[in-house]
PDB file of C-alpha atoms in Angstrom:
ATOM      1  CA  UNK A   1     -35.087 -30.563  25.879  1.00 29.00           C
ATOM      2  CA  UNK A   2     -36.188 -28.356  22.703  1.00 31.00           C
ATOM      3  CA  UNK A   3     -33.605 -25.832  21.171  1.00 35.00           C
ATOM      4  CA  UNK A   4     -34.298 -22.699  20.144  1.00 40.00           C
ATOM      5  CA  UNK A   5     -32.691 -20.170  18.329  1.00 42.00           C
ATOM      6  CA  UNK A   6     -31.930 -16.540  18.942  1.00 46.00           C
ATOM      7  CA  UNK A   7     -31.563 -13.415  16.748  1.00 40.00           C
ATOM      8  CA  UNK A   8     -28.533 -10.773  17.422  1.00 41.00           C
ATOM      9  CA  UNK A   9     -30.848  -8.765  18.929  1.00 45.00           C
ATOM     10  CA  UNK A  10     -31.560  -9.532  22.510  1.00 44.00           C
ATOM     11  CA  UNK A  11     -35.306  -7.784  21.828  1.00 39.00           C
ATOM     12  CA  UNK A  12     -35.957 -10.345  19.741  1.00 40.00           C
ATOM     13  CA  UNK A  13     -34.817 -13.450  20.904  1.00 53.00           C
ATOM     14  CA  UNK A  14     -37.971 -16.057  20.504  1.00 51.00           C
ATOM     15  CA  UNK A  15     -36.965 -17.699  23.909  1.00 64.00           C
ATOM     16  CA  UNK A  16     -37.522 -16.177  26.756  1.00 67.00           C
ATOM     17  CA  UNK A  17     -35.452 -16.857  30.009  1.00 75.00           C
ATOM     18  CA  UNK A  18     -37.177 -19.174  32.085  1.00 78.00           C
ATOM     19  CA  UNK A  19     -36.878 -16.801  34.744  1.00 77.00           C
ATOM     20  CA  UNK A  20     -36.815 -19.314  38.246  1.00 81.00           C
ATOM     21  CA  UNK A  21     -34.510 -18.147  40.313  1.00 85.00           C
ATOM     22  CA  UNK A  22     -32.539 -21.156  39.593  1.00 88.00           C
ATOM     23  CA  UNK A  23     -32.240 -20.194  36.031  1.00 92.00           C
ATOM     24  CA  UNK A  24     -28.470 -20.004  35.226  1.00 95.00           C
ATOM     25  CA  UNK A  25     -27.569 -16.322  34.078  1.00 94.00           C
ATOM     26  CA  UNK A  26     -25.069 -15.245  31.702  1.00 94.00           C
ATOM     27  CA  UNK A  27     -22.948 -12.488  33.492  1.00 94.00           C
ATOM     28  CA  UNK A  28     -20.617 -11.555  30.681  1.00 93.00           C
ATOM     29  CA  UNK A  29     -19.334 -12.891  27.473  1.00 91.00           C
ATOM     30  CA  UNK A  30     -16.042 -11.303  25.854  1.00 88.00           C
ATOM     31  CA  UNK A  31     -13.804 -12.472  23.174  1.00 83.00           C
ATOM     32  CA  UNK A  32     -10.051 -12.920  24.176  1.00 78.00           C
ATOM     33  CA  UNK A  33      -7.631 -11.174  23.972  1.00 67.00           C
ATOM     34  CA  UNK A  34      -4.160 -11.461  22.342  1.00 66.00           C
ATOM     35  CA  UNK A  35      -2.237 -12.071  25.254  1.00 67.00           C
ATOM     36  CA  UNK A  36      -4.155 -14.722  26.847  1.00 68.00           C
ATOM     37  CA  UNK A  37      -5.310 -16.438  23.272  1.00 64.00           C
ATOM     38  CA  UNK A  38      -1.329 -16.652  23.027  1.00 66.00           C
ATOM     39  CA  UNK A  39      -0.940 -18.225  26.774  1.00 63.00           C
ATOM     40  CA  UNK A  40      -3.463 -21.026  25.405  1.00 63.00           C
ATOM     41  CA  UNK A  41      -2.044 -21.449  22.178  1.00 59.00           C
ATOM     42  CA  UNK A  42       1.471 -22.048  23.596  1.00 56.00           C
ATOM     43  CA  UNK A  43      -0.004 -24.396  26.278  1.00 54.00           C
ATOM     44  CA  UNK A  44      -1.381 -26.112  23.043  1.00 55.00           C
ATOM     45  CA  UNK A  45      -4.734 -26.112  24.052  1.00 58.00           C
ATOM     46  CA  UNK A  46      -6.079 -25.031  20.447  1.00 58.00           C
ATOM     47  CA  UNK A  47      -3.373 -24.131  17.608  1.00 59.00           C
ATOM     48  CA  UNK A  48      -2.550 -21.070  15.977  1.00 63.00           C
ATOM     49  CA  UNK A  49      -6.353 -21.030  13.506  1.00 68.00           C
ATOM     50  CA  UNK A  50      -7.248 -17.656  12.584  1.00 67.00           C
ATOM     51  CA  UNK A  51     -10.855 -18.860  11.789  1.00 73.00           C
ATOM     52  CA  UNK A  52     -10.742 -19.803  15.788  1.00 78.00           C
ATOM     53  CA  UNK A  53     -12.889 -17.150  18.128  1.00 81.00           C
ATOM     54  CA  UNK A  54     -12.299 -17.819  21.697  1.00 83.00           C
ATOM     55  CA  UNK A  55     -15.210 -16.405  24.273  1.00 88.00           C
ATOM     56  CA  UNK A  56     -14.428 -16.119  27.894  1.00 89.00           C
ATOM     57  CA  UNK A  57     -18.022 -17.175  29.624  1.00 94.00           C
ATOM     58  CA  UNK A  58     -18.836 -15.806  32.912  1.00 95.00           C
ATOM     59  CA  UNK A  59     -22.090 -17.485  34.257  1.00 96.00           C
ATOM     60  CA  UNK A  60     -23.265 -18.193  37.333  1.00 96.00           C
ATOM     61  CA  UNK A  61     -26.170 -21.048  38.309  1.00 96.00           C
ATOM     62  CA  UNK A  62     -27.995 -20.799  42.372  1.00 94.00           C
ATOM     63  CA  UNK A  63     -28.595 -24.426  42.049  1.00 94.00           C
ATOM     64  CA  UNK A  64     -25.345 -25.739  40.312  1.00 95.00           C
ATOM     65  CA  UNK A  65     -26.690 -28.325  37.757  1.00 96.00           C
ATOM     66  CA  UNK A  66     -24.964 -26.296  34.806  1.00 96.00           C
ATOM     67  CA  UNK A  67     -22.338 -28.954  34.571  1.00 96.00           C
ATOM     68  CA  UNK A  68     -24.733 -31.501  33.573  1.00 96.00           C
ATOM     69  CA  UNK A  69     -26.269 -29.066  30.774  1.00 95.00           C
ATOM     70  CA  UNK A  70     -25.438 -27.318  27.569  1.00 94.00           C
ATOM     71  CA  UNK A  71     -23.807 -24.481  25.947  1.00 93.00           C
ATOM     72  CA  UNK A  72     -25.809 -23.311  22.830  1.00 90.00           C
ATOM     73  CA  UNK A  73     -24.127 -20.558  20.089  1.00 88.00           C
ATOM     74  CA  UNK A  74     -26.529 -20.146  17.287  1.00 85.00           C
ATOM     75  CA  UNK A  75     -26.542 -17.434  14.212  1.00 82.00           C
ATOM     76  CA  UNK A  76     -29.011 -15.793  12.609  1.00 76.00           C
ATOM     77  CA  UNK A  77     -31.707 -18.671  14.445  1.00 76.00           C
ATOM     78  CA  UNK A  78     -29.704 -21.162  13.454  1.00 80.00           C
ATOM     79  CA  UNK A  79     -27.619 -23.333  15.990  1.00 82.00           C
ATOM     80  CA  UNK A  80     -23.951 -23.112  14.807  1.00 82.00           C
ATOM     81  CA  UNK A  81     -22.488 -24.934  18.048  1.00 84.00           C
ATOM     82  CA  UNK A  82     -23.362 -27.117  21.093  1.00 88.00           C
ATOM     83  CA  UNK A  83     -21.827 -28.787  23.980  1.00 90.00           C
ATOM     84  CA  UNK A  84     -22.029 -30.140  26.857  1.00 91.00           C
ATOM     85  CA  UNK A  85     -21.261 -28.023  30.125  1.00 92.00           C
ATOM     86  CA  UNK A  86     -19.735 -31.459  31.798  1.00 92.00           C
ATOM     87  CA  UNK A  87     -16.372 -31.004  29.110  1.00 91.00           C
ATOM     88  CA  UNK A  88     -16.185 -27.517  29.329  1.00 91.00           C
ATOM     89  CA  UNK A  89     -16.416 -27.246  33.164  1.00 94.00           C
ATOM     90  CA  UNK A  90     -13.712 -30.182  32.969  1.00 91.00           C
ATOM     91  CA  UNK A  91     -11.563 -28.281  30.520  1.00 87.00           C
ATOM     92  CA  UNK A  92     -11.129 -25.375  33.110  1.00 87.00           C
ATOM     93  CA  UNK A  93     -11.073 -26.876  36.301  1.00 90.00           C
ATOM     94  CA  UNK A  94     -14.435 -26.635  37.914  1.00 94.00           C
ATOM     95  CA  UNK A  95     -16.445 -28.552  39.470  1.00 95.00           C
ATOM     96  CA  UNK A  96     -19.624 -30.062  38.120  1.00 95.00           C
ATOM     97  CA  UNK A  97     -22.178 -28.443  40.347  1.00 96.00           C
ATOM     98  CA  UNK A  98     -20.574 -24.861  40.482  1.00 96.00           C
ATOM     99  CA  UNK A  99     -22.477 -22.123  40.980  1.00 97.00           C
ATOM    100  CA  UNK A 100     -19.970 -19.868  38.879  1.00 96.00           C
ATOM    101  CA  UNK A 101     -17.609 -19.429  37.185  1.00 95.00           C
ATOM    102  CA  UNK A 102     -15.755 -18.940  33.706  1.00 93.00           C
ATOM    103  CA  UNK A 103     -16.274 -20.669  30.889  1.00 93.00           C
ATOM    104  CA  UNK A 104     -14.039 -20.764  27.620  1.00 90.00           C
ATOM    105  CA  UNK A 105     -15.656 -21.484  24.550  1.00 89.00           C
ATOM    106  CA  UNK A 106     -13.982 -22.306  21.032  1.00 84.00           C
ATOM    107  CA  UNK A 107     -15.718 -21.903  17.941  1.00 82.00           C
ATOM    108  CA  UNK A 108     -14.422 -22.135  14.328  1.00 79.00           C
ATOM    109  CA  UNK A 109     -16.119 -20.175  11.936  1.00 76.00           C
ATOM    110  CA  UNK A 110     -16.978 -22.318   9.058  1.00 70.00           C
ATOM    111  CA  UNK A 111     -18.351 -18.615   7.217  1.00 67.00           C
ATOM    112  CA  UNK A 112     -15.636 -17.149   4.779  1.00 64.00           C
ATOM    113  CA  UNK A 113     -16.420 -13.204   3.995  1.00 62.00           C
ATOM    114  CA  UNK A 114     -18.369 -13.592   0.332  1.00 62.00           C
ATOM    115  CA  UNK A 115     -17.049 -10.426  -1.211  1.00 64.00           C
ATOM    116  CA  UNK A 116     -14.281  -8.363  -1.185  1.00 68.00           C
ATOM    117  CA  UNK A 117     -14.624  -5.878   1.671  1.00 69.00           C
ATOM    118  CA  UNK A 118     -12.171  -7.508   3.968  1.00 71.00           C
ATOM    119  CA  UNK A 119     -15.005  -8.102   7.022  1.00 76.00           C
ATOM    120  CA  UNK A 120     -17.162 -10.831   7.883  1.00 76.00           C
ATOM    121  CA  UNK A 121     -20.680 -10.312  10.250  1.00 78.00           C
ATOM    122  CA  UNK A 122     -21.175 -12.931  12.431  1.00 79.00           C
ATOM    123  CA  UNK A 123     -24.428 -12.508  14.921  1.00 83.00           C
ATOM    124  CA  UNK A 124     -23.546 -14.764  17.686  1.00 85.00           C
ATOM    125  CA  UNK A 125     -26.097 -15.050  20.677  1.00 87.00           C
ATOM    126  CA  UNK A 126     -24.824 -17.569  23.181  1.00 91.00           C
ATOM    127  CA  UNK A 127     -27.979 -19.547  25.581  1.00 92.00           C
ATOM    128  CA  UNK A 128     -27.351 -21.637  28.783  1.00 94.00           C
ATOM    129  CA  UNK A 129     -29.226 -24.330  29.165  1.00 93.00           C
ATOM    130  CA  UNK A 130     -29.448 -26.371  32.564  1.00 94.00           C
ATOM    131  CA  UNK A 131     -29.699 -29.894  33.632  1.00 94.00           C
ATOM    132  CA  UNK A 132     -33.178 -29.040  34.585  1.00 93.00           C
ATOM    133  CA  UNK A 133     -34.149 -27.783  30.745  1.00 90.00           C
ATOM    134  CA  UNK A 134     -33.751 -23.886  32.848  1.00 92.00           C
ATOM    135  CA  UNK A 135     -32.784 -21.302  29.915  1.00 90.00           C
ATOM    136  CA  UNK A 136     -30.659 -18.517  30.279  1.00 93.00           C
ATOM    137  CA  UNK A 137     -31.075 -15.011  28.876  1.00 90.00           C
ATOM    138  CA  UNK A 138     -29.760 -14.787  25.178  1.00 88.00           C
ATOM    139  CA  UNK A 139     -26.903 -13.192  25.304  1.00 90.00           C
ATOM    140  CA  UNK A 140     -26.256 -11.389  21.513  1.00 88.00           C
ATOM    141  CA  UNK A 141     -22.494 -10.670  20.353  1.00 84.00           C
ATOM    142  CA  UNK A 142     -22.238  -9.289  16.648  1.00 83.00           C
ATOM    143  CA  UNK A 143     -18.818  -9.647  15.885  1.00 79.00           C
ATOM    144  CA  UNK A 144     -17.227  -7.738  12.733  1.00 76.00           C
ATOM    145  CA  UNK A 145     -13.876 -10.043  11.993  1.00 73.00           C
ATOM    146  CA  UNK A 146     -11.517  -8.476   9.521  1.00 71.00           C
ATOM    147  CA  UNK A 147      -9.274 -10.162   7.759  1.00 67.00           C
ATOM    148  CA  UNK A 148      -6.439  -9.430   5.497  1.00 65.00           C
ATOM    149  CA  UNK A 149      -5.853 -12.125   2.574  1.00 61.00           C
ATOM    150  CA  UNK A 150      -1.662 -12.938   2.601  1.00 55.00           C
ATOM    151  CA  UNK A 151      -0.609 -13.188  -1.084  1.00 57.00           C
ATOM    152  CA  UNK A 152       2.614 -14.788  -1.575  1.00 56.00           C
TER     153      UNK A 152
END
């Protein structure tokens, strides 16, 4: 199927939903928090990588071919990150053909803040694409990540 790419602004994503009722939907998207980020670092599913943001992806699909699609993040129209829905539905547990669920997505930022105010934008809009080439809505995140340099 073709990619497209979305702004952070959900106005003016160039792709609109396909808008079948069998169009998978993104309900919510939220980064996680400390506690359980620490729960999956200590089961060692992804190490201890401050450049690491973890999104929590609920979705839900009427006719359950979301397993056999894709999970698209791009930035600023570009793609930045895709994958299949098949290992990320096997990462957590559920079934190919689900009709919900949660999602967890990791994504390491490749970016590096390129002056010296301590925060890094990062438009994020995250697409769901079926098995059947159905698109979700674009679902924008701008995320502001601070960081503190460590000097020894």
């Amino acid at each position: 199927g073709s990619l497209f790419g979305c702004s952070g602004d959900a106005i003016n994503c160039p792709m609109p939903p396909s808008g079948k009722s069998n169009t998978p939907v993104i309900e919510s998207v939220q980064l996680l928090d400390e506690d359980m980020r620490t729960q999956l670092e200590q089961l060692q599913v992804w190490g201890d990588d401050p450049w690491l943001i973890i999104l929590s992806v609920v979705f839900r699909d009427s006719d359950g071919d979301l397993g056999n699609g894709s999970v698209l993040l791009y930035s600023d129209n570009d793609l930045v990150f895709s994958t299949d829905g098949g290992s990320l539905f096997r990462q957590r547990g559920i079934p190919l053909h689900a009709q919900s669920g949660t999602l967890i997505v990791a994504v390491r930022v490749a970016s590096q803040p390129n002056d010296n105010s301590g925060t890094l934008y990062l438009p994020l809009s995250i697409v769901l694409q079926d098995e059947a080439g159905h698109v979700s809505q674009c679902y924008p995140m701008d995320l502001n990540i601070k960081y503190t340099k460590h000097t020894e």
